[in-house]
Coordinates of C-alpha atoms in Angstrom, one line a residue:
M1375 CA 9.1 4.2 10.7
R1376 CA 8.8 0.4 9.9
I1377 CA 7.6 -0.7 6.4
C1378 CA 7.1 -4.2 5.4
I1379 CA 6.9 -4.8 1.6
L1380 CA 4.8 -7.9 1.1
E1381 CA 6.3 -9.2 -1.9
C1382 CA 3.9 -11.1 -3.8
D1383 CA 6.1 -12.3 -6.9
R1384 CA 9.7 -12.3 -8.3
P1385 CA 10.9 -11.0 -11.5
D1386 CA 12.9 -13.3 -13.9
A1387 CA 16.7 -13.5 -13.6
G1388 CA 17.5 -11.1 -16.2
F1389 CA 15.1 -8.4 -15.1
A1390 CA 16.3 -8.6 -11.5
A1391 CA 19.9 -8.5 -12.6
R1392 CA 19.1 -5.1 -14.2
H1393 CA 16.7 -3.8 -11.7
G1394 CA 16.6 -5.7 -8.6
S1395 CA 13.6 -7.3 -7.2
Y1396 CA 9.8 -5.8 -7.2
A1397 CA 10.7 -4.8 -3.4
D1398 CA 13.6 -3.0 -4.4
M1399 CA 11.8 -1.2 -6.8
F1400 CA 9.1 -0.1 -4.5
A1401 CA 12.0 1.3 -1.9
R1402 CA 13.8 3.2 -4.7
W1403 CA 10.5 4.8 -5.6
L1404 CA 9.2 5.4 -2.0
A1405 CA 12.3 6.3 0.1
P1406 CA 12.9 9.8 -1.3
A1407 CA 9.4 10.9 -0.1
L1408 CA 9.3 8.8 2.9
P1409 CA 13.1 8.9 4.2
E1410 CA 12.3 8.3 7.8
A1411 CA 11.1 4.8 6.7
A1412 CA 13.1 1.5 7.4
F1413 CA 12.1 -1.3 4.7
T1414 CA 11.9 -4.8 5.3
V1415 CA 10.8 -7.4 2.9
H1416 CA 8.6 -10.6 3.4
D1417 CA 8.1 -13.1 0.5
V1418 CA 4.6 -14.0 1.0
T1419 CA 4.7 -16.8 -1.4
A1420 CA 7.1 -18.7 0.8
P1421 CA 6.0 -21.2 3.2
G1422 CA 5.7 -20.0 6.9
P1423 CA 4.3 -17.5 9.2
L1424 CA 3.4 -13.9 7.8
P1425 CA 4.8 -11.0 9.6
D1426 CA 3.3 -9.6 12.8
P1427 CA 1.2 -6.5 12.3
A1428 CA 2.2 -5.1 15.8
A1429 CA 5.9 -5.1 14.8
Q1430 CA 5.4 -2.7 11.9
D1431 CA 4.2 0.6 11.2
G1432 CA 2.8 0.0 7.6
F1433 CA 2.6 -2.6 4.8
L1434 CA 2.9 -2.4 1.1
V1435 CA 1.6 -5.3 -1.1
T1436 CA 3.3 -5.5 -4.5
G1437 CA 2.1 -6.6 -7.7
S1438 CA 2.1 -10.3 -9.0
R1439 CA 1.5 -12.2 -12.6
A1440 CA -0.7 -14.2 -10.5
G1441 CA -4.6 -13.4 -10.7
V1442 CA -6.6 -12.9 -7.3
Y1443 CA -9.0 -15.7 -8.9
D1444 CA -6.2 -18.0 -9.3
R1445 CA -6.6 -19.0 -5.3
L1446 CA -3.1 -19.9 -4.9
D1447 CA -2.1 -21.5 -1.5
W1448 CA -0.3 -18.5 -0.5
M1449 CA -3.3 -16.1 -1.0
G1450 CA -5.6 -17.2 1.7
P1451 CA -2.9 -16.4 4.3
L1452 CA -2.7 -12.8 2.7
V1453 CA -6.1 -12.4 2.6
A1454 CA -6.3 -13.4 6.7
L1455 CA -3.3 -10.5 7.3
L1456 CA -5.1 -7.9 5.4
H1457 CA -8.3 -8.4 7.6
D1458 CA -5.8 -8.5 10.7
L1459 CA -4.5 -5.2 9.3
R1460 CA -7.9 -3.5 8.7
D1461 CA -9.2 -4.7 12.3
R1462 CA -5.9 -3.4 14.0
E1463 CA -5.8 -0.1 12.0
V1464 CA -2.4 -1.1 10.7
P1465 CA -1.9 1.2 7.5
V1466 CA -1.4 -0.9 4.1
T1467 CA -1.2 0.2 0.6
G1468 CA -1.5 -2.0 -2.3
I1469 CA -0.1 -1.8 -6.2
C1470 CA -1.9 -3.3 -9.3
F1471 CA -2.3 -6.8 -7.7
G1472 CA -1.9 -5.3 -4.3
H1473 CA -4.9 -3.1 -5.0
Q1474 CA -6.9 -6.2 -6.6
I1475 CA -6.4 -8.5 -3.6
M1476 CA -7.1 -5.7 -1.2
A1477 CA -10.3 -5.2 -2.9
A1478 CA -11.3 -8.6 -2.9
A1479 CA -10.5 -9.2 0.9
Y1480 CA -12.3 -6.1 1.8
G1481 CA -15.7 -7.1 -0.3
G1482 CA -15.1 -5.8 -4.1
R1483 CA -14.7 -8.0 -7.1
V1484 CA -12.0 -8.4 -9.5
E1485 CA -12.4 -9.6 -13.2
K1486 CA -10.5 -9.4 -16.1
S1487 CA -10.5 -6.2 -18.0
A1488 CA -12.5 -5.9 -20.8
A1489 CA -10.3 -3.6 -22.6
G1490 CA -7.7 -6.7 -22.5
W1491 CA -4.3 -5.7 -21.5
V1492 CA -3.8 -2.1 -20.2
I1493 CA 0.2 -1.6 -20.7
G1494 CA 2.5 1.8 -21.1
R1495 CA 1.9 5.4 -19.9
H1496 CA -1.6 6.3 -19.0
E1497 CA -2.9 9.7 -17.2
H1498 CA -5.4 9.2 -14.3
L1499 CA -7.6 11.9 -13.0
P1500 CA -7.9 12.3 -9.3
T1501 CA -11.3 12.4 -7.9
P1502 CA -11.9 14.7 -4.8
A1503 CA -11.0 12.5 -2.3
G1504 CA -7.6 11.4 -4.5
A1505 CA -7.4 15.3 -4.9
A1506 CA -6.3 15.3 -1.0
L1507 CA -3.4 13.0 -1.6
W1508 CA -2.1 14.1 -5.2
G1509 CA -3.9 17.3 -6.1
D1510 CA -6.5 17.8 -8.5
Q1511 CA -4.4 17.7 -11.9
P1512 CA -4.1 14.9 -13.9
F1513 CA -0.9 12.7 -13.3
A1514 CA 0.8 10.1 -15.6
S1515 CA 2.1 6.7 -14.6
L1516 CA 2.8 3.4 -16.1
S1517 CA 0.5 0.5 -16.1
F1518 CA 0.9 -3.1 -16.8
H1519 CA -2.3 -5.2 -16.1
Q1520 CA -5.3 -7.2 -17.6
D1521 CA -7.3 -7.7 -14.3
Q1522 CA -8.8 -4.6 -12.5
V1523 CA -11.5 -4.0 -9.6
V1524 CA -14.9 -4.1 -11.2
A1525 CA -17.1 -3.6 -8.2
L1526 CA -16.4 -1.5 -4.8
P1527 CA -15.8 -2.9 -1.5
P1528 CA -18.4 -1.4 1.1
G1529 CA -17.1 2.1 2.1
A1530 CA -14.5 2.4 -0.4
E1531 CA -13.8 5.7 -2.4
V1532 CA -12.4 6.0 -5.9
L1533 CA -9.3 8.1 -5.6
A1534 CA -8.3 8.1 -9.4
A1535 CA -9.6 7.1 -12.6
N1536 CA -9.5 7.2 -16.4
A1537 CA -11.2 5.6 -19.4
L1538 CA -9.5 2.4 -19.2
S1539 CA -9.2 2.1 -15.5
P1540 CA -12.5 3.5 -13.8
I1541 CA -11.4 1.9 -10.6
G1542 CA -7.9 3.4 -10.7
G1543 CA -7.2 3.9 -7.1
L1544 CA -9.2 3.3 -3.7
A1545 CA -9.1 4.7 -0.2
Y1546 CA -11.0 2.9 2.6
P1547 CA -13.0 4.1 5.8
F1548 CA -9.7 2.4 7.7
P1549 CA -6.1 3.1 7.1
A1550 CA -5.9 1.3 3.6
L1551 CA -4.9 2.8 0.3
S1552 CA -4.3 1.1 -3.2
V1553 CA -3.8 1.9 -6.9
Q1554 CA -4.2 -0.1 -10.2
F1555 CA -1.2 1.3 -12.0
H1556 CA 2.7 1.2 -11.2
P1557 CA 4.1 4.2 -9.9
E1558 CA 7.5 2.3 -9.0
F1559 CA 7.7 1.4 -12.9
L1560 CA 10.1 3.3 -15.3
P1561 CA 10.0 2.8 -19.0
A1562 CA 12.7 0.3 -19.0
H1563 CA 10.7 -1.9 -16.6
V1564 CA 8.0 -2.3 -19.3
T1565 CA 10.4 -2.9 -22.3
D1566 CA 12.4 -5.2 -20.3
T1567 CA 9.4 -7.3 -19.3
F1568 CA 8.6 -7.4 -23.2
E1569 CA 11.8 -8.8 -23.9
G1570 CA 12.2 -11.2 -21.2
P1571 CA 10.5 -14.8 -20.9
D1572 CA 7.0 -13.2 -20.2
G1573 CA 7.0 -11.0 -23.1
G1574 CA 5.1 -13.7 -25.3
M1575 CA 2.0 -13.1 -23.3
V1576 CA 1.5 -9.9 -24.7
A1577 CA 0.6 -9.5 -28.5
P1578 CA 3.1 -7.8 -30.5
A1579 CA 0.3 -4.9 -31.5
V1580 CA -0.1 -4.4 -28.0
Q1581 CA 3.5 -4.2 -27.1
H1582 CA 3.8 -1.7 -30.1
A1583 CA 1.4 0.7 -28.7
A1584 CA 2.8 0.4 -25.4
R1585 CA 6.2 1.4 -26.4
A1586 CA 4.7 4.3 -28.4
S1587 CA 3.1 5.6 -25.3
L1588 CA 6.3 5.4 -23.1
P1589 CA 8.0 8.9 -24.1
G1590 CA 6.7 11.8 -21.5
G1591 CA 7.0 12.5 -18.0
L1592 CA 6.0 10.5 -15.3
D1593 CA 4.7 11.5 -12.2
G1594 CA 6.0 8.6 -9.7
A1595 CA 7.4 11.4 -7.3
R1596 CA 4.1 13.1 -6.8
I1597 CA 2.3 9.7 -6.4
A1598 CA 4.9 8.8 -3.8
A1599 CA 4.5 11.9 -1.7
G1600 CA 1.0 11.3 -1.4
V1601 CA 1.4 8.0 -0.2
A1602 CA 4.2 9.1 2.3
R1603 CA 1.6 11.5 3.5
F1604 CA -1.1 8.5 4.0
Y1605 CA 1.8 6.5 6.0
R1606 CA 2.3 9.7 8.1
R1607 CA -1.2 10.5 9.2
P1608 CA -1.4 7.4 11.6
A1609 CA 2.0 8.1 13.0
A1610 CA 1.1 11.6 13.8
A1611 CA -2.2 10.8 15.4
A1612 CA -0.5 8.4 17.6
R1613 CA 1.8 10.9 18.7
F1614 CA -0.9 13.2 19.6
S1615 CA -2.5 10.7 21.5
Q1616 CA 0.4 9.8 23.4
A1617 CA 1.2 13.6 24.1
G1618 CA -2.4 14.1 25.4

């Protein structure tokens, strides 16, 4: 299975020295649940053509410090690729910014959260649609965002929610899945961001509350298992079709 990670940002040098790139973090998180996947990486912020959908079995759109409403030069081609993936029914997942730009591309609306920064360990409750991927019990993950989806794209279903992120995950009537939280994050990713050059953008009181939330278990493996099932479904359908 060929999964292309569409990298929408790069961490600062100190963070990267400790944790690798954002694509590295995603591969480490998802690979145990999807061992058949071979990951490639494409920097969508760099000039040049984007990957050919026909050459991949799935895509993953990472987070970014940019906002959908920034309308940077690289975002238009990324939206065009998302439309192409929808039309070809190539599976795509999005995380945080990836969740937001997918929602915007498919007809939803993204704004700054009325709650301000949402950072730290938070629990989400799966909806009935989300329970098919993750079961019906709450799960814990880390968040780091101040933008969020505020209006659903046509046909999209909410997969998970909490009071701060009522649209915490989305599924579409084509092979697309996204979440607002960061299942690939570990507590050190949050604290090292605070201590890096981007730490000043978050008020000390918000940082303090986020740090206080970090102790406790995370359900990254459970979330990854659901995402792996999502990627496998089209492959299984293709095998069945070929066998028939």
